Amino acid sequence: MMKLQLKLALYNTLTKVAIITMMGILILVSINRISVNHIHQRLIQKKNKLITNLSSVKINDLLTQQKTFTDYNLLKEEYIILKEVKNSDTSKLKHYFSQETREIEDSQEEYQILSAEFKYGGRRYLLELGETMSTVGQLEHTISVFTFLILLAAVILTLLTDLAFSKFLLAPFYQIIDQKLNKVNDPISFNYEPVKTTTEDFKILDQSISILMNKIADLFITEKEFIANVSHELLTPISILNTRLENLLNDEKLSPEGENKVFACLKTLNRLKSIINSLLLISKVENNQYKKPDSIFIRELVHEVYEELEHRLMMMDLKFTINLSEDHHFTGNRSLFNTLLMNVVNNAIKYNLPSGSVSIYDTYVDKHYELIIEDTGQGMDLNEVQHAFQRFEKFQSEKEDSHGLGLSIVRSIASFHDIEIEIESEKGKGTRVIIIFPEKD
């Protein structure tokens, strides 16, 4: 996954690279024709200059004494051949260009050749001017290298400028995301002040988020009212029913069969009350209805949990080990974190095997403090681990006191404190619950 800023920069860069590449190819294709035309123009100029100089007495004497005049330059890049033509004077004077291989002093070269006939002193001569094609090859190579360097420089400069510009362009967008989404924990305290931007699209986004947050805030307030109503409307009748059933048990005329039925009703009411309290706790935590004013020390809290659950450990003959290398501390809600730790350790006891063990120890991984609760219990398979935090998910259905909300509470409290929870488990070999604390500033 790439950021929009990088995608825009890459798109602009690739587009410009494609355009420059096409232009470079066009230049390379055209350079040969341009170079050949340039050579033709030079050969015509040389021919005109040479014919003009033939009027001198010295050249005329040379032509009179020798039937053919030949000249080469030192590098064999050019040559001149002048010879008399024995054709009819009435035929048309020839003038044409050709590209041929010529051998000059045991060296073969490819030449662009101008063959031009002219008359001088009543005689007909053929002038042949040649210029090597090696200069064209050198020019093509030079232009190819130059084009490649231009392309490379254009790619680098385009990428850098596009990144800088897109960063400037998208700055309000990231500011909106950061201030209006990432840093919003409570919709009620949402900051409706618009982010300064000259981009109309970002203004629309900012306004849309503000409208959405306003709706969410209304729903949030409604949900809080609903939770308060549920707390009163459900728990109060349950408490009344619980009291009445307990009074029934005091009735001496109640038969043993009736007592059993009343006990069953009380058990069901207590279970219903526990479920409602758990759901209310999860809802309040997820709606940020708690504050985090406490300084929490892990070592102290672990020992408190051990003392509260010591009788259960003794009942199952479990060995309990605490091995903490340091007394890690952080700021949060002590009561909530006590509930988190209590639920995790309680599960380690509840689903353990007789004469098993529960170990609590810590470690550091990538500067993150980790508290680990490990047991030698029943364990879970991969599918159970993946669904462990879902509400009402129960894998050990034989446990009557379980209603599948313990780990949901743990996850909600952990998220409230910016803590991560991981579970490692294997069927029949036990479970490790890893509580990963955020890195300290």
GROMACS .gro file of C-alpha atoms in nm:
model
  441
    1MET     CA    1   0.000   0.000   0.000
    2MET     CA    2   0.128   0.341  -0.102
    3LYS     CA    3   0.035   0.687   0.015
    4LEU     CA    4  -0.158   0.912  -0.223
    5GLN     CA    5   0.135   1.154  -0.221
    6LEU     CA    6   0.375   0.888  -0.352
    7LYS     CA    7   0.124   0.761  -0.607
    8LEU     CA    8   0.076   1.111  -0.749
    9ALA     CA    9   0.451   1.166  -0.766
   10LEU     CA   10   0.510   0.830  -0.937
   11TYR     CA   11   0.227   0.891  -1.184
   12ASN     CA   12   0.361   1.233  -1.281
   13THR     CA   13   0.715   1.099  -1.303
   14LEU     CA   14   0.622   0.799  -1.518
   15THR     CA   15   0.412   1.020  -1.745
   16LYS     CA   16   0.698   1.259  -1.802
   17VAL     CA   17   0.946   0.974  -1.844
   18ALA     CA   18   0.721   0.826  -2.113
   19ILE     CA   19   0.701   1.161  -2.293
   20ILE     CA   20   1.076   1.222  -2.273
   21THR     CA   21   1.146   0.865  -2.386
   22MET     CA   22   0.921   0.905  -2.689
   23MET     CA   23   1.089   1.235  -2.774
   24GLY     CA   24   1.431   1.073  -2.733
   25ILE     CA   25   1.337   0.788  -2.965
   26LEU     CA   26   1.201   1.040  -3.217
   27ILE     CA   27   1.527   1.235  -3.198
   28LEU     CA   28   1.737   0.921  -3.248
   29VAL     CA   29   1.522   0.815  -3.544
   30SER     CA   30   1.543   1.161  -3.700
   31ILE     CA   31   1.910   1.232  -3.629
   32ASN     CA   32   2.036   1.010  -3.912
   33ARG     CA   33   1.821   1.185  -4.171
   34ILE     CA   34   1.913   1.525  -4.031
   35SER     CA   35   2.284   1.441  -4.030
   36VAL     CA   36   2.275   1.305  -4.387
   37ASN     CA   37   2.094   1.618  -4.508
   38HIS     CA   38   2.355   1.827  -4.330
   39ILE     CA   39   2.636   1.634  -4.505
   40HIS     CA   40   2.462   1.685  -4.841
   41GLN     CA   41   2.451   2.060  -4.788
   42ARG     CA   42   2.821   2.069  -4.701
   43LEU     CA   43   2.913   1.862  -5.005
   44ILE     CA   44   2.717   2.099  -5.232
   45GLN     CA   45   2.897   2.397  -5.078
   46LYS     CA   46   3.236   2.230  -5.129
   47LYS     CA   47   3.146   2.143  -5.487
   48ASN     CA   48   3.045   2.502  -5.566
   49LYS     CA   49   3.361   2.636  -5.406
   50LEU     CA   50   3.584   2.388  -5.590
   51ILE     CA   51   3.427   2.458  -5.931
   52THR     CA   52   3.465   2.829  -5.870
   53ASN     CA   53   3.838   2.787  -5.793
   54LEU     CA   54   3.894   2.587  -6.114
   55SER     CA   55   3.927   2.913  -6.301
   56SER     CA   56   4.270   2.965  -6.156
   57VAL     CA   57   4.566   2.906  -6.386
   58LYS     CA   58   4.733   2.662  -6.148
   59ILE     CA   59   4.434   2.422  -6.128
   60ASN     CA   60   4.383   2.453  -6.502
   61ASP     CA   61   4.744   2.361  -6.572
   62LEU     CA   62   4.713   2.065  -6.331
   63LEU     CA   63   4.404   1.937  -6.511
   64THR     CA   64   4.576   1.983  -6.845
   65GLN     CA   65   4.880   1.785  -6.736
   66GLN     CA   66   4.693   1.509  -6.546
   67LYS     CA   67   4.376   1.343  -6.663
   68THR     CA   68   4.261   1.278  -6.306
   69PHE     CA   69   4.309   1.474  -5.982
   70THR     CA   70   4.260   1.298  -5.646
   71ASP     CA   71   4.289   1.439  -5.293
   72TYR     CA   72   4.241   1.286  -4.945
   73ASN     CA   73   4.257   1.447  -4.602
   74LEU     CA   74   4.482   1.302  -4.333
   75LEU     CA   75   4.204   1.130  -4.132
   76LYS     CA   76   4.037   0.995  -4.444
   77GLU     CA   77   3.712   1.161  -4.340
   78GLU     CA   78   3.681   1.335  -4.677
   79TYR     CA   79   3.804   1.273  -5.028
   80ILE     CA   80   3.786   1.445  -5.370
   81ILE     CA   81   3.814   1.277  -5.708
   82LEU     CA   82   3.816   1.477  -6.033
   83LYS     CA   83   3.826   1.299  -6.368
   84GLU     CA   84   3.741   1.374  -6.726
   85VAL     CA   85   3.426   1.217  -6.875
   86LYS     CA   86   3.435   1.093  -7.235
   87ASN     CA   87   3.057   1.110  -7.289
   88SER     CA   88   2.870   1.313  -7.547
   89ASP     CA   89   2.852   1.680  -7.473
   90THR     CA   90   2.481   1.681  -7.551
   91SER     CA   91   2.381   1.446  -7.266
   92LYS     CA   92   2.241   1.593  -6.944
   93LEU     CA   93   2.487   1.673  -6.666
   94LYS     CA   94   2.450   1.423  -6.380
   95HIS     CA   95   2.406   1.533  -6.020
   96TYR     CA   96   2.319   1.279  -5.749
   97PHE     CA   97   2.398   1.154  -5.396
   98SER     CA   98   2.481   0.799  -5.293
   99GLN     CA   99   2.609   0.606  -4.992
  100GLU     CA  100   2.887   0.361  -5.076
  101THR     CA  101   3.184   0.184  -4.925
  102ARG     CA  102   3.517   0.299  -5.060
  103GLU     CA  103   3.864   0.170  -4.997
  104ILE     CA  104   4.120   0.443  -4.945
  105GLU     CA  105   4.479   0.346  -4.871
  106ASP     CA  106   4.377  -0.007  -4.768
  107SER     CA  107   4.105   0.124  -4.537
  108GLN     CA  108   3.737   0.077  -4.609
  109GLU     CA  109   3.491   0.344  -4.495
  110GLU     CA  110   3.124   0.419  -4.555
  111TYR     CA  111   3.086   0.753  -4.734
  112GLN     CA  112   2.811   0.989  -4.838
  113ILE     CA  113   2.909   1.075  -5.196
  114LEU     CA  114   2.810   1.364  -5.421
  115SER     CA  115   2.866   1.290  -5.788
  116ALA     CA  116   2.836   1.603  -6.004
  117GLU     CA  117   2.928   1.656  -6.369
  118PHE     CA  118   3.033   1.996  -6.502
  119LYS     CA  119   3.194   2.146  -6.809
  120TYR     CA  120   3.514   2.341  -6.809
  121GLY     CA  121   3.713   2.467  -7.104
  122GLY     CA  122   3.496   2.276  -7.348
  123ARG     CA  123   3.553   1.948  -7.164
  124ARG     CA  124   3.326   1.743  -6.939
  125TYR     CA  125   3.441   1.641  -6.593
  126LEU     CA  126   3.300   1.429  -6.310
  127LEU     CA  127   3.358   1.564  -5.962
  128GLU     CA  128   3.314   1.317  -5.677
  129LEU     CA  129   3.310   1.449  -5.320
  130GLY     CA  130   3.286   1.204  -5.029
  131GLU     CA  131   3.242   1.246  -4.653
  132THR     CA  132   3.261   0.955  -4.410
  133MET     CA  133   2.952   0.834  -4.218
  134SER     CA  134   3.156   0.778  -3.902
  135THR     CA  135   3.080   1.135  -3.798
  136VAL     CA  136   2.709   1.054  -3.815
  137GLY     CA  137   2.762   0.750  -3.590
  138GLN     CA  138   2.957   0.960  -3.342
  139LEU     CA  139   2.684   1.220  -3.343
  140GLU     CA  140   2.414   0.958  -3.285
  141HIS     CA  141   2.614   0.811  -2.994
  142THR     CA  142   2.666   1.155  -2.841
  143ILE     CA  143   2.298   1.240  -2.870
  144SER     CA  144   2.199   0.898  -2.727
  145VAL     CA  145   2.418   0.948  -2.420
  146PHE     CA  146   2.298   1.305  -2.382
  147THR     CA  147   1.933   1.196  -2.412
  148PHE     CA  148   1.983   0.924  -2.149
  149LEU     CA  149   2.144   1.170  -1.907
  150ILE     CA  150   1.865   1.420  -1.965
  151LEU     CA  151   1.609   1.144  -1.906
  152LEU     CA  152   1.778   1.034  -1.582
  153ALA     CA  153   1.807   1.392  -1.454
  154ALA     CA  154   1.445   1.458  -1.551
  155VAL     CA  155   1.327   1.148  -1.363
  156ILE     CA  156   1.513   1.246  -1.045
  157LEU     CA  157   1.414   1.612  -1.057
  158THR     CA  158   1.055   1.530  -1.148
  159LEU     CA  159   1.022   1.280  -0.863
  160LEU     CA  160   1.168   1.522  -0.609
  161THR     CA  161   0.964   1.820  -0.723
  162ASP     CA  162   0.644   1.614  -0.746
  163LEU     CA  163   0.700   1.472  -0.397
  164ALA     CA  164   0.759   1.821  -0.259
  165PHE     CA  165   0.457   1.965  -0.439
  166SER     CA  166   0.224   1.676  -0.351
  167LYS     CA  167   0.339   1.700   0.012
  168PHE     CA  168   0.249   2.069   0.010
  169LEU     CA  169  -0.077   2.000  -0.173
  170LEU     CA  170  -0.186   1.714   0.054
  171ALA     CA  171  -0.077   1.875   0.382
  172PRO     CA  172  -0.434   1.994   0.463
  173PHE     CA  173  -0.566   1.644   0.382
  174TYR     CA  174  -0.332   1.475   0.631
  175GLN     CA  175  -0.409   1.750   0.883
  176ILE     CA  176  -0.782   1.675   0.846
  177ILE     CA  177  -0.721   1.301   0.890
  178ASP     CA  178  -0.498   1.356   1.192
  179GLN     CA  179  -0.704   1.619   1.375
  180LYS     CA  180  -1.055   1.521   1.273
  181LEU     CA  181  -1.022   1.139   1.283
  182ASN     CA  182  -0.707   0.994   1.442
  183LYS     CA  183  -0.704   1.219   1.750
  184VAL     CA  184  -1.078   1.202   1.815
  185ASN     CA  185  -1.156   0.976   2.110
  186ASP     CA  186  -1.483   1.134   2.212
  187PRO     CA  187  -1.721   1.261   1.938
  188ILE     CA  188  -1.882   1.498   2.187
  189SER     CA  189  -1.557   1.697   2.225
  190PHE     CA  190  -1.495   1.706   1.847
  191ASN     CA  191  -1.326   2.020   1.714
  192TYR     CA  192  -1.552   2.166   1.443
  193GLU     CA  193  -1.310   2.445   1.347
  194PRO     CA  194  -1.230   2.397   0.974
  195VAL     CA  195  -0.876   2.326   0.864
  196LYS     CA  196  -0.728   2.605   0.653
  197THR     CA  197  -0.696   2.501   0.289
  198THR     CA  198  -0.741   2.652  -0.057
  199THR     CA  199  -0.842   2.319  -0.211
  200GLU     CA  200  -1.219   2.292  -0.254
  201ASP     CA  201  -1.215   1.910  -0.232
  202PHE     CA  202  -1.048   1.920   0.109
  203LYS     CA  203  -1.298   2.178   0.230
  204ILE     CA  204  -1.582   1.944   0.128
  205LEU     CA  205  -1.407   1.654   0.307
  206ASP     CA  206  -1.363   1.864   0.621
  207GLN     CA  207  -1.728   1.972   0.617
  208SER     CA  208  -1.847   1.614   0.554
  209ILE     CA  209  -1.645   1.480   0.847
  210SER     CA  210  -1.782   1.755   1.072
  211ILE     CA  211  -2.140   1.670   0.968
  212LEU     CA  212  -2.074   1.300   1.024
  213MET     CA  213  -1.918   1.363   1.366
  214ASN     CA  214  -2.216   1.573   1.464
  215LYS     CA  215  -2.446   1.281   1.382
  216ILE     CA  216  -2.219   1.039   1.568
  217ALA     CA  217  -2.215   1.270   1.871
  218ASP     CA  218  -2.596   1.268   1.876
  219LEU     CA  219  -2.598   0.887   1.854
  220PHE     CA  220  -2.331   0.872   2.122
  221ILE     CA  221  -2.542   1.080   2.361
  222THR     CA  222  -2.844   0.863   2.280
  223GLU     CA  223  -2.643   0.548   2.351
  224LYS     CA  224  -2.525   0.685   2.686
  225GLU     CA  225  -2.885   0.762   2.779
  226PHE     CA  226  -2.984   0.412   2.669
  227ILE     CA  227  -2.713   0.256   2.885
  228ALA     CA  228  -2.828   0.458   3.185
  229ASN     CA  229  -3.187   0.353   3.122
  230VAL     CA  230  -3.088  -0.011   3.083
  231SER     CA  231  -2.895   0.002   3.407
  232HIS     CA  232  -3.205   0.124   3.586
  233GLU     CA  233  -3.485  -0.052   3.396
  234LEU     CA  234  -3.323  -0.398   3.388
  235LEU     CA  235  -3.108  -0.424   3.697
  236THR     CA  236  -3.370  -0.281   3.930
  237PRO     CA  237  -3.640  -0.544   3.849
  238ILE     CA  238  -3.375  -0.817   3.869
  239SER     CA  239  -3.278  -0.698   4.217
  240ILE     CA  240  -3.646  -0.694   4.322
  241LEU     CA  241  -3.703  -1.045   4.188
  242ASN     CA  242  -3.385  -1.163   4.359
  243THR     CA  243  -3.507  -1.023   4.695
  244ARG     CA  244  -3.850  -1.181   4.659
  245LEU     CA  245  -3.706  -1.520   4.575
  246GLU     CA  246  -3.473  -1.503   4.874
  247ASN     CA  247  -3.775  -1.423   5.093
  248LEU     CA  248  -3.953  -1.727   4.952
  249LEU     CA  249  -3.667  -1.945   5.071
  250ASN     CA  250  -3.741  -1.830   5.427
  251ASP     CA  251  -4.093  -1.968   5.403
  252GLU     CA  252  -4.111  -2.279   5.624
  253LYS     CA  253  -4.403  -2.417   5.425
  254LEU     CA  254  -4.189  -2.434   5.108
  255SER     CA  255  -4.132  -2.794   4.996
  256PRO     CA  256  -3.784  -2.924   4.902
  257GLU     CA  257  -3.895  -2.935   4.540
  258GLY     CA  258  -4.002  -2.572   4.560
  259GLU     CA  259  -3.670  -2.476   4.718
  260ASN     CA  260  -3.484  -2.633   4.427
  261LYS     CA  261  -3.692  -2.438   4.179
  262VAL     CA  262  -3.634  -2.113   4.368
  263PHE     CA  263  -3.257  -2.184   4.378
  264ALA     CA  264  -3.265  -2.243   4.001
  265CYS     CA  265  -3.447  -1.911   3.949
  266LEU     CA  266  -3.193  -1.726   4.166
  267LYS     CA  267  -2.909  -1.883   3.972
  268THR     CA  268  -3.065  -1.772   3.643
  269LEU     CA  269  -3.121  -1.419   3.776
  270ASN     CA  270  -2.761  -1.392   3.894
  271ARG     CA  271  -2.641  -1.512   3.555
  272LEU     CA  272  -2.863  -1.256   3.380
  273LYS     CA  273  -2.736  -0.983   3.612
  274SER     CA  274  -2.376  -1.082   3.541
  275ILE     CA  275  -2.434  -1.070   3.164
  276ILE     CA  276  -2.602  -0.728   3.184
  277ASN     CA  277  -2.323  -0.588   3.401
  278SER     CA  278  -2.062  -0.723   3.161
  279LEU     CA  279  -2.235  -0.573   2.857
  280LEU     CA  280  -2.275  -0.241   3.036
  281LEU     CA  281  -1.907  -0.243   3.129
  282ILE     CA  282  -1.802  -0.312   2.768
  283SER     CA  283  -2.032  -0.038   2.638
  284LYS     CA  284  -1.910   0.219   2.889
  285VAL     CA  285  -1.545   0.139   2.819
  286GLU     CA  286  -1.590   0.155   2.442
  287ASN     CA  287  -1.778   0.486   2.476
  288ASN     CA  288  -1.492   0.635   2.683
  289GLN     CA  289  -1.711   0.691   2.986
  290TYR     CA  290  -1.417   0.623   3.218
  291LYS     CA  291  -1.120   0.841   3.298
  292LYS     CA  292  -0.755   0.741   3.333
  293PRO     CA  293  -0.629   0.924   3.640
  294ASP     CA  294  -0.434   0.648   3.816
  295SER     CA  295  -0.070   0.549   3.821
  296ILE     CA  296  -0.082   0.171   3.789
  297PHE     CA  297   0.205  -0.051   3.910
  298ILE     CA  298   0.198  -0.398   3.752
  299ARG     CA  299   0.374  -0.586   4.032
  300GLU     CA  300   0.135  -0.456   4.298
  301LEU     CA  301  -0.172  -0.532   4.087
  302VAL     CA  302  -0.057  -0.886   4.004
  303HIS     CA  303  -0.014  -0.966   4.373
  304GLU     CA  304  -0.360  -0.826   4.449
  305VAL     CA  305  -0.514  -1.052   4.183
  306TYR     CA  306  -0.324  -1.349   4.326
  307GLU     CA  307  -0.459  -1.281   4.676
  308GLU     CA  308  -0.816  -1.256   4.546
  309LEU     CA  309  -0.792  -1.583   4.352
  310GLU     CA  310  -0.570  -1.779   4.593
  311HIS     CA  311  -0.860  -1.992   4.718
  312ARG     CA  312  -0.943  -2.104   4.365
  313LEU     CA  313  -0.580  -2.197   4.302
  314MET     CA  314  -0.581  -2.411   4.617
  315MET     CA  315  -0.910  -2.579   4.519
  316MET     CA  316  -0.759  -2.694   4.186
  317ASP     CA  317  -0.416  -2.762   4.337
  318LEU     CA  318  -0.251  -2.521   4.090
  319LYS     CA  319   0.103  -2.391   4.120
  320PHE     CA  320   0.112  -2.011   4.082
  321THR     CA  321   0.442  -1.843   3.983
  322ILE     CA  322   0.516  -1.469   3.962
  323ASN     CA  323   0.847  -1.369   3.803
  324LEU     CA  324   0.855  -0.997   3.715
  325SER     CA  325   1.191  -0.842   3.625
  326GLU     CA  326   1.069  -0.488   3.697
  327ASP     CA  327   0.772  -0.303   3.840
  328HIS     CA  328   0.639  -0.152   3.518
  329HIS     CA  329   0.396   0.135   3.565
  330PHE     CA  330   0.169   0.343   3.343
  331THR     CA  331  -0.122   0.585   3.370
  332GLY     CA  332  -0.475   0.452   3.333
  333ASN     CA  333  -0.786   0.336   3.515
  334ARG     CA  334  -0.676   0.105   3.796
  335SER     CA  335  -1.016  -0.051   3.852
  336LEU     CA  336  -1.059  -0.136   3.482
  337PHE     CA  337  -0.708  -0.279   3.448
  338ASN     CA  338  -0.768  -0.487   3.761
  339THR     CA  339  -1.076  -0.629   3.585
  340LEU     CA  340  -0.868  -0.705   3.275
  341LEU     CA  341  -0.601  -0.887   3.474
  342MET     CA  342  -0.860  -1.064   3.687
  343ASN     CA  343  -1.042  -1.201   3.381
  344VAL     CA  344  -0.723  -1.326   3.215
  345VAL     CA  345  -0.591  -1.498   3.531
  346ASN     CA  346  -0.938  -1.632   3.613
  347ASN     CA  347  -0.954  -1.796   3.268
  348ALA     CA  348  -0.607  -1.945   3.322
  349ILE     CA  349  -0.740  -2.104   3.642
  350LYS     CA  350  -1.086  -2.197   3.516
  351TYR     CA  351  -0.968  -2.384   3.205
  352ASN     CA  352  -0.656  -2.535   3.364
  353LEU     CA  353  -0.602  -2.898   3.448
  354PRO     CA  354  -0.585  -3.026   3.811
  355SER     CA  355  -0.232  -2.994   3.958
  356GLY     CA  356  -0.135  -2.770   3.667
  357SER     CA  357   0.034  -2.432   3.685
  358VAL     CA  358  -0.019  -2.062   3.611
  359SER     CA  359   0.284  -1.840   3.548
  360ILE     CA  360   0.303  -1.462   3.523
  361TYR     CA  361   0.626  -1.313   3.391
  362ASP     CA  362   0.744  -1.022   3.178
  363THR     CA  363   0.984  -0.939   2.897
  364TYR     CA  364   1.081  -0.659   2.656
  365VAL     CA  365   1.032  -0.697   2.279
  366ASP     CA  366   1.128  -0.404   2.051
  367LYS     CA  367   1.119  -0.160   2.347
  368HIS     CA  368   0.765  -0.274   2.435
  369TYR     CA  369   0.701  -0.410   2.784
  370GLU     CA  370   0.508  -0.740   2.772
  371LEU     CA  371   0.322  -0.906   3.059
  372ILE     CA  372   0.260  -1.276   2.993
  373ILE     CA  373   0.007  -1.503   3.167
  374GLU     CA  374   0.075  -1.867   3.081
  375ASP     CA  375  -0.117  -2.178   3.189
  376THR     CA  376  -0.097  -2.553   3.136
  377GLY     CA  377  -0.467  -2.592   3.067
  378GLN     CA  378  -0.693  -2.722   2.791
  379GLY     CA  379  -0.566  -2.480   2.527
  380MET     CA  380  -0.742  -2.376   2.204
  381ASP     CA  381  -0.705  -2.458   1.839
  382LEU     CA  382  -0.636  -2.191   1.573
  383ASN     CA  383  -1.004  -2.129   1.496
  384GLU     CA  384  -1.085  -2.079   1.863
  385VAL     CA  385  -0.796  -1.835   1.906
  386GLN     CA  386  -0.914  -1.629   1.607
  387HIS     CA  387  -1.265  -1.597   1.756
  388ALA     CA  388  -1.167  -1.574   2.122
  389PHE     CA  389  -1.251  -1.204   2.158
  390GLN     CA  390  -1.597  -1.227   2.002
  391ARG     CA  391  -1.887  -1.171   2.237
  392PHE     CA  392  -2.074  -1.477   2.363
  393GLU     CA  393  -1.816  -1.704   2.199
  394LYS     CA  394  -1.785  -2.008   2.427
  395PHE     CA  395  -1.558  -2.300   2.349
  396GLN     CA  396  -1.575  -2.474   2.687
  397SER     CA  397  -1.953  -2.503   2.709
  398GLU     CA  398  -1.935  -2.735   3.012
  399LYS     CA  399  -1.838  -2.434   3.225
  400GLU     CA  400  -2.172  -2.310   3.357
  401ASP     CA  401  -2.032  -1.986   3.497
  402SER     CA  402  -1.903  -1.878   3.156
  403HIS     CA  403  -2.111  -1.656   2.931
  404GLY     CA  404  -1.848  -1.568   2.667
  405LEU     CA  405  -1.787  -1.205   2.762
  406GLY     CA  406  -1.465  -1.224   2.966
  407LEU     CA  407  -1.223  -1.179   2.677
  408SER     CA  408  -1.449  -0.920   2.513
  409ILE     CA  409  -1.415  -0.716   2.832
  410VAL     CA  410  -1.038  -0.772   2.826
  411ARG     CA  411  -1.011  -0.648   2.467
  412SER     CA  412  -1.225  -0.338   2.534
  413ILE     CA  413  -1.024  -0.240   2.842
  414ALA     CA  414  -0.695  -0.305   2.659
  415SER     CA  415  -0.803  -0.088   2.365
  416PHE     CA  416  -0.909   0.185   2.611
  417HIS     CA  417  -0.550   0.189   2.743
  418ASP     CA  418  -0.385   0.157   2.395
  419ILE     CA  419  -0.267  -0.191   2.493
  420GLU     CA  420  -0.247  -0.487   2.257
  421ILE     CA  421  -0.356  -0.839   2.350
  422GLU     CA  422  -0.225  -1.152   2.177
  423ILE     CA  423  -0.315  -1.515   2.241
  424GLU     CA  424  -0.089  -1.811   2.169
  425SER     CA  425  -0.246  -2.148   2.237
  426GLU     CA  426  -0.230  -2.514   2.141
  427LYS     CA  427  -0.497  -2.771   2.209
  428GLY     CA  428  -0.408  -2.980   2.514
  429LYS     CA  429  -0.086  -2.786   2.586
  430GLY     CA  430  -0.205  -2.461   2.742
  431THR     CA  431  -0.240  -2.094   2.655
  432ARG     CA  432  -0.024  -1.781   2.667
  433VAL     CA  433  -0.194  -1.440   2.688
  434ILE     CA  434   0.050  -1.160   2.602
  435ILE     CA  435  -0.034  -0.806   2.717
  436ILE     CA  436   0.176  -0.562   2.511
  437PHE     CA  437   0.211  -0.213   2.655
  438PRO     CA  438   0.283   0.094   2.435
  439GLU     CA  439   0.639   0.220   2.414
  440LYS     CA  440   0.713   0.492   2.668
  441ASP     CA  441   0.801   0.839   2.537
   0.00000   0.00000   0.00000
